[in-house]
PDB file of C-alpha atoms in Angstrom:
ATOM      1  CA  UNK F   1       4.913  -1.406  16.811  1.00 95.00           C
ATOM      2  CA  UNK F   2       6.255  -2.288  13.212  1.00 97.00           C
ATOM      3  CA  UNK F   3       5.876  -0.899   9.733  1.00 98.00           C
ATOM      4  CA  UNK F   4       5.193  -2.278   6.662  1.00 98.00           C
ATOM      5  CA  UNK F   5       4.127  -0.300   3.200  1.00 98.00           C
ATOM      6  CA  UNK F   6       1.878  -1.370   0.366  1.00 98.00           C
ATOM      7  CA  UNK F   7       1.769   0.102  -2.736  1.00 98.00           C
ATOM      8  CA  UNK F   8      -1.848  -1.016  -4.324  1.00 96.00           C
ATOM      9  CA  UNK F   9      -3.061   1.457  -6.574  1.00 93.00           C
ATOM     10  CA  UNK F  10      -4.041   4.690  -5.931  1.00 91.00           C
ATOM     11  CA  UNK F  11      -2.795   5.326  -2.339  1.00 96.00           C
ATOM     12  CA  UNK F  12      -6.345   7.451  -1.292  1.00 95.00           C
ATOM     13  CA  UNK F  13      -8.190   3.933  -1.290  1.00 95.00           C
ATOM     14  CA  UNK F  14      -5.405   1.880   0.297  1.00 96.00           C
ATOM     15  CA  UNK F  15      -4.805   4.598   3.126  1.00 97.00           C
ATOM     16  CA  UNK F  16      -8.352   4.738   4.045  1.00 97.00           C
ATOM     17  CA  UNK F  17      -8.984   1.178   4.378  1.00 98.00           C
ATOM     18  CA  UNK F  18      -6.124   0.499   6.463  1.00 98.00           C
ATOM     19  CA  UNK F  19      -6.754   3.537   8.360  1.00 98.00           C
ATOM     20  CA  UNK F  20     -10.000   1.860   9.649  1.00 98.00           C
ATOM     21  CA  UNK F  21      -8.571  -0.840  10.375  1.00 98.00           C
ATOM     22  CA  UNK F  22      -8.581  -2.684  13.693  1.00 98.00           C
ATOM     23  CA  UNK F  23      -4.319  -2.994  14.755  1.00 98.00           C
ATOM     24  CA  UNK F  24      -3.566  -0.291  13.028  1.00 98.00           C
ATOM     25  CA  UNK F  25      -1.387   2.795  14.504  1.00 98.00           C
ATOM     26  CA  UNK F  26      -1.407   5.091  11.927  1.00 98.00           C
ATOM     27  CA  UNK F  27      -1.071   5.435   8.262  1.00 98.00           C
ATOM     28  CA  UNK F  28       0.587   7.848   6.005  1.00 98.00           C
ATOM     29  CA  UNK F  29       1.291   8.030   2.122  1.00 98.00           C
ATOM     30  CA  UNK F  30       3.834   8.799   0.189  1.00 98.00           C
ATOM     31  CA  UNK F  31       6.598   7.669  -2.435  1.00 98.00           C
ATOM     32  CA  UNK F  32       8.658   4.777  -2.280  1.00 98.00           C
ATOM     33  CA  UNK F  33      11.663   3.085  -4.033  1.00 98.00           C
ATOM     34  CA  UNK F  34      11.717   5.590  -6.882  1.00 97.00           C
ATOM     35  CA  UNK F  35      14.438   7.420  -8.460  1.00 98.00           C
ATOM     36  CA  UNK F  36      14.305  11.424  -7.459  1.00 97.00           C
ATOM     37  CA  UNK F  37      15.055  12.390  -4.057  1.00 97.00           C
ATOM     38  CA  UNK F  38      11.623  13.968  -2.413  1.00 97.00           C
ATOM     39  CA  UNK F  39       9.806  13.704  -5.505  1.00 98.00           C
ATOM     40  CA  UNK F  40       6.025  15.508  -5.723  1.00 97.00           C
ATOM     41  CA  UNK F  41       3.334  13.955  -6.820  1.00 96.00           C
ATOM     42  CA  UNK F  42       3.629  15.899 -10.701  1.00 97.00           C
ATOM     43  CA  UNK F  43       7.188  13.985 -10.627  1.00 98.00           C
ATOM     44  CA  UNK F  44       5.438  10.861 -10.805  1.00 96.00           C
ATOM     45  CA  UNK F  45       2.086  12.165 -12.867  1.00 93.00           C
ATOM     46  CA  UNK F  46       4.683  13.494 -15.749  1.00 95.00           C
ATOM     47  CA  UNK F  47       7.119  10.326 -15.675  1.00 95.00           C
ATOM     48  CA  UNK F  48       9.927  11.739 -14.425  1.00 97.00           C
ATOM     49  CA  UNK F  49      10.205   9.930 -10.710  1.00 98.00           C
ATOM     50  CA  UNK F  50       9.448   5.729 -11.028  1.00 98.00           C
ATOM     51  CA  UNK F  51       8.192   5.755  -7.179  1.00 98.00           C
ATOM     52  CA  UNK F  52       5.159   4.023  -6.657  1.00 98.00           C
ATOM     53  CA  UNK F  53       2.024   5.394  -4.828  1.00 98.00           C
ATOM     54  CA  UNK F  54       2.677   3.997  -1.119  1.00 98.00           C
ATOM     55  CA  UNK F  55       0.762   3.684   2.047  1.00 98.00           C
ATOM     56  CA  UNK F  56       2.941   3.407   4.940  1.00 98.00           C
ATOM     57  CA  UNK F  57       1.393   1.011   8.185  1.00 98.00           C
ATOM     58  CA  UNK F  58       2.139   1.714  11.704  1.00 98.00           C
ATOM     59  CA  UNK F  59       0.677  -1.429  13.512  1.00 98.00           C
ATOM     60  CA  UNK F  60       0.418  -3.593  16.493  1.00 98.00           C
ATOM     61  CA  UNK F  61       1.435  -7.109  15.486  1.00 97.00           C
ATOM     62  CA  UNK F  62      -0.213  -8.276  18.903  1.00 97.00           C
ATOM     63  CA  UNK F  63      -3.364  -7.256  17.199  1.00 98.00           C
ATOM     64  CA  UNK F  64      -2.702  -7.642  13.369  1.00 98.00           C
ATOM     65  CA  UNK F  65       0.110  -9.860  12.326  1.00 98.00           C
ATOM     66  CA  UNK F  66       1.751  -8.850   8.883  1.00 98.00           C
ATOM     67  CA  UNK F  67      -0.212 -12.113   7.189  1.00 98.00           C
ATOM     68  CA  UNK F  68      -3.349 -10.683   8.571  1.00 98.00           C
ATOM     69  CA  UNK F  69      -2.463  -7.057   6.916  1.00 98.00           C
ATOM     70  CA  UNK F  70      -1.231  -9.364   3.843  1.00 98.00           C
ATOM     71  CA  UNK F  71      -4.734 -10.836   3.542  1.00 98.00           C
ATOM     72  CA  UNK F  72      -6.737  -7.760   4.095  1.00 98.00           C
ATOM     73  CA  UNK F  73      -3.981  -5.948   1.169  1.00 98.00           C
ATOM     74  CA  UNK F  74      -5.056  -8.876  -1.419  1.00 98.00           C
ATOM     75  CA  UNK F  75      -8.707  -8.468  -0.493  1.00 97.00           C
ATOM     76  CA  UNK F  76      -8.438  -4.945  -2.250  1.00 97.00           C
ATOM     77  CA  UNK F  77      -5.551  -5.646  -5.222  1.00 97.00           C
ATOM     78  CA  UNK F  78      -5.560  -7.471  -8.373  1.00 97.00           C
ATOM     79  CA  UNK F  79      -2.153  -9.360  -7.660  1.00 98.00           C
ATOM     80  CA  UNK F  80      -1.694 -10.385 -11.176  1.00 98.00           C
ATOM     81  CA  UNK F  81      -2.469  -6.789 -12.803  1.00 97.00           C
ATOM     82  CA  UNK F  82       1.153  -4.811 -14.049  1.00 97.00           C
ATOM     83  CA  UNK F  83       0.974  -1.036 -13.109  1.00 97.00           C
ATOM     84  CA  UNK F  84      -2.948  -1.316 -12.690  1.00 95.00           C
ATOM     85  CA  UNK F  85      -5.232  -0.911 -10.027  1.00 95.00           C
ATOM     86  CA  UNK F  86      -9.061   0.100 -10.788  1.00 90.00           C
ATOM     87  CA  UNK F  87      -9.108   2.382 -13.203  1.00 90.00           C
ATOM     88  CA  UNK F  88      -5.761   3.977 -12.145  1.00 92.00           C
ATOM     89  CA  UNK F  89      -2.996   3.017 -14.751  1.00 94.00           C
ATOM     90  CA  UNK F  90       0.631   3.650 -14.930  1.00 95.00           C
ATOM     91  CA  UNK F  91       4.070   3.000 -12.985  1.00 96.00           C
ATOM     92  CA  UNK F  92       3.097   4.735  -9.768  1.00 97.00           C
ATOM     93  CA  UNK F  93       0.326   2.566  -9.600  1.00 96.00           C
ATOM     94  CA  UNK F  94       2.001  -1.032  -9.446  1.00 97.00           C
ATOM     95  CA  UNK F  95       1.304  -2.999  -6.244  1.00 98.00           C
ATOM     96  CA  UNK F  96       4.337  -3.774  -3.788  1.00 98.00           C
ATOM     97  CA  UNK F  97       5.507  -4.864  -0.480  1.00 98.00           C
ATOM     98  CA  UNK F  98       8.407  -2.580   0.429  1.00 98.00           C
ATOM     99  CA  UNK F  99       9.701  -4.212   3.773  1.00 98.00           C
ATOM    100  CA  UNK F 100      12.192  -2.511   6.402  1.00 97.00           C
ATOM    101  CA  UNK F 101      12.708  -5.816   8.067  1.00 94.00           C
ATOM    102  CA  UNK F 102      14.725  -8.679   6.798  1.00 95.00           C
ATOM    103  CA  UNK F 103      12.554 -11.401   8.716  1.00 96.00           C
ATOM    104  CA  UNK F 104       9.486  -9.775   7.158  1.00 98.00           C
ATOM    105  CA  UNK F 105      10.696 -11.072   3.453  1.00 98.00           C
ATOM    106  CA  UNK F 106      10.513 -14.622   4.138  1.00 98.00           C
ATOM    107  CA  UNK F 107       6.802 -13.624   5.926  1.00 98.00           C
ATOM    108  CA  UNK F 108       5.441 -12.238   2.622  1.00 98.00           C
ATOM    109  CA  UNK F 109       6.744 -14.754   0.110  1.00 98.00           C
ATOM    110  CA  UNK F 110       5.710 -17.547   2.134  1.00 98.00           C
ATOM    111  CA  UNK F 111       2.037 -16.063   2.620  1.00 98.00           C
ATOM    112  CA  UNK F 112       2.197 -15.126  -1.214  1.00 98.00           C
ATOM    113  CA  UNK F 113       3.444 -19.118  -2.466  1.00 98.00           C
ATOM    114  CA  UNK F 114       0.714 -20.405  -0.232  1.00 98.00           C
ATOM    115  CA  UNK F 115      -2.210 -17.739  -1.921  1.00 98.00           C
ATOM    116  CA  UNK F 116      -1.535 -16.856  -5.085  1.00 98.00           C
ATOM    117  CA  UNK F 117      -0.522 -18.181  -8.463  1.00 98.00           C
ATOM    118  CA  UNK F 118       3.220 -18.076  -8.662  1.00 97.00           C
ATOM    119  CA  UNK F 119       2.644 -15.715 -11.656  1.00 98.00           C
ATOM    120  CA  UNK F 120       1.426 -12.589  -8.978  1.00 98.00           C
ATOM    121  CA  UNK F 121       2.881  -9.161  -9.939  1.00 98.00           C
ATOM    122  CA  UNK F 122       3.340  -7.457  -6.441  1.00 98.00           C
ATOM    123  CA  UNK F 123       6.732  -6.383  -6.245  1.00 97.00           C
ATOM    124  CA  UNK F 124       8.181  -7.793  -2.849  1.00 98.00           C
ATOM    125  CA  UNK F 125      11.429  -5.153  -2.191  1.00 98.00           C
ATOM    126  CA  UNK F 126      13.317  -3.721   0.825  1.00 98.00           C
ATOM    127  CA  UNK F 127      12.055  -0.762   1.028  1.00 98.00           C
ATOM    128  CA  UNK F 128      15.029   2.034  -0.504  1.00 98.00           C
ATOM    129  CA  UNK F 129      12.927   5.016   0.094  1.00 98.00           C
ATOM    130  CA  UNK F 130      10.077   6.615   1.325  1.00 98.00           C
ATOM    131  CA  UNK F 131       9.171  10.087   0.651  1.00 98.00           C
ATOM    132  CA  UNK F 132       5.875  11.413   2.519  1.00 98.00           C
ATOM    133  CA  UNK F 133       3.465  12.712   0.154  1.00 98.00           C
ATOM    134  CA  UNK F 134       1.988  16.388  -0.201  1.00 98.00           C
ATOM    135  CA  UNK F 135      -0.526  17.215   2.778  1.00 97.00           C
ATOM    136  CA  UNK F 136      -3.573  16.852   0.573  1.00 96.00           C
ATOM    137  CA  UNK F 137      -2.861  13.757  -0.181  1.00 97.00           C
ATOM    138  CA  UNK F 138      -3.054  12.743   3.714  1.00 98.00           C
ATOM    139  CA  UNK F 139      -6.692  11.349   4.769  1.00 97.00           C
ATOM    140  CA  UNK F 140      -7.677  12.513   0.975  1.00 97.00           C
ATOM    141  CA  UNK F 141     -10.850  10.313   1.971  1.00 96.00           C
ATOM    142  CA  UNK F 142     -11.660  11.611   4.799  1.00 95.00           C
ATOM    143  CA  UNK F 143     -11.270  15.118   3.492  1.00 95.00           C
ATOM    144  CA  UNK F 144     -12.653  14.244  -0.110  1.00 95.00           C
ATOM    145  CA  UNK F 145     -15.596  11.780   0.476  1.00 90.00           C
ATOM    146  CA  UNK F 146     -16.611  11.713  -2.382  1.00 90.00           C
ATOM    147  CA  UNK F 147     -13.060  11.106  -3.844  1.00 89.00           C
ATOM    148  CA  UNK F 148     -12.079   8.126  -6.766  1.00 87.00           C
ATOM    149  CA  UNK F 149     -11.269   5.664  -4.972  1.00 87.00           C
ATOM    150  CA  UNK F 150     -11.211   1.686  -6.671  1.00 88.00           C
ATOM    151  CA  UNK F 151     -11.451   0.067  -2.831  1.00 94.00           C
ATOM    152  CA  UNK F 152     -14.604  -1.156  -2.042  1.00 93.00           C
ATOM    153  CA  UNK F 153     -14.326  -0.009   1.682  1.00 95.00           C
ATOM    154  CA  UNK F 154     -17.045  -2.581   3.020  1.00 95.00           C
ATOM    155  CA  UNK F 155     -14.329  -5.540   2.045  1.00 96.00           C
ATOM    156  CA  UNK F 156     -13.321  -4.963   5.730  1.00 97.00           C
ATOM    157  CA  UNK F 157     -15.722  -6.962   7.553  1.00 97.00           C
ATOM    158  CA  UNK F 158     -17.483  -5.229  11.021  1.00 97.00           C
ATOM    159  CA  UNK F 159     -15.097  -7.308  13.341  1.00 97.00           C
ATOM    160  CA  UNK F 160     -11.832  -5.849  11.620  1.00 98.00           C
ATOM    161  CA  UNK F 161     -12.618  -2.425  11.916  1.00 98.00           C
ATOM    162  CA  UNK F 162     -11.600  -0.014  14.867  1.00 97.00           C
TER     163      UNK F 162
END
């Protein structure tokens, strides 16, 4: 098992879609690489915490390989949009990689100079902190069907899902 997190927007969409995902563990979201300790989602609404809105990936690398997850994650973000996702603007919305292993750096930036312009905005950062979000923000989707949500959900093809 290994963990990556993606930060792509509002985390509802990106949770759900890599929750259905085939190789995936488990998901959770919450706040990374920001500035308060434990900071609440009104910390980052009102500008006072800079962590951005984070979906944390449990997965099986024997199953999904971190340039498989890579592909799916720029399937669902604009990679050259600054603090944008959908219709969700702001700080906490920027799209990262936030990486807990060293070896995993080198994975990303290769997979991101082979795909993308060189002028893609997706922060790629060791990951400082992580902060698990307020319960209702966990499975919004699930619990909130009919939820925002800028993730077209049928991007994962029928062969990818669980």
């Amino acid at each position: 098992m290994k963990r990556i997190y993606l930060a792509g927007g509002c985390f509802w969409g990106m949770e759900k879609f890599f929750s259905m995902t085939k190789g995936v563990l488990s998901t959770r979201v919450g706040y990374a690489n920001g500035n308060l300790d434990n900071p609440s989602y009104k910390d980052l609404k009102e500008g006072r915490d800079t962590s951005a809105e984070t979906v944390e990936i449990e997965y099986d690398e024997s199953i999904l390989p971190l340039t498989s997850i890579l592909e799916l994650f720029l399937r669902v973000v604009d990679p050259y949009a600054v603090n944008k996702q959908g219709e969700d603007e702001g700080l906490q919305y920027r799209s990262g990689v936030y990486y807990e292993y060293e070896a995993d750096k080198q994975i990303v930036l290769d997979y991101f100079k082979k795909t993308l312009r060189p002028d893609y905005k997706i922060e790629v950062k060791q990951l400082a902190t992580f902060y698990k979000a307020e319960e209702y923000h966990q499975d919004y989707l699930n619990k909130n069907p009919t939820g925002y949500c800028h993730i077209n959900m049928a991007k994962l093809k029928p062969e990818e899902r669980k």
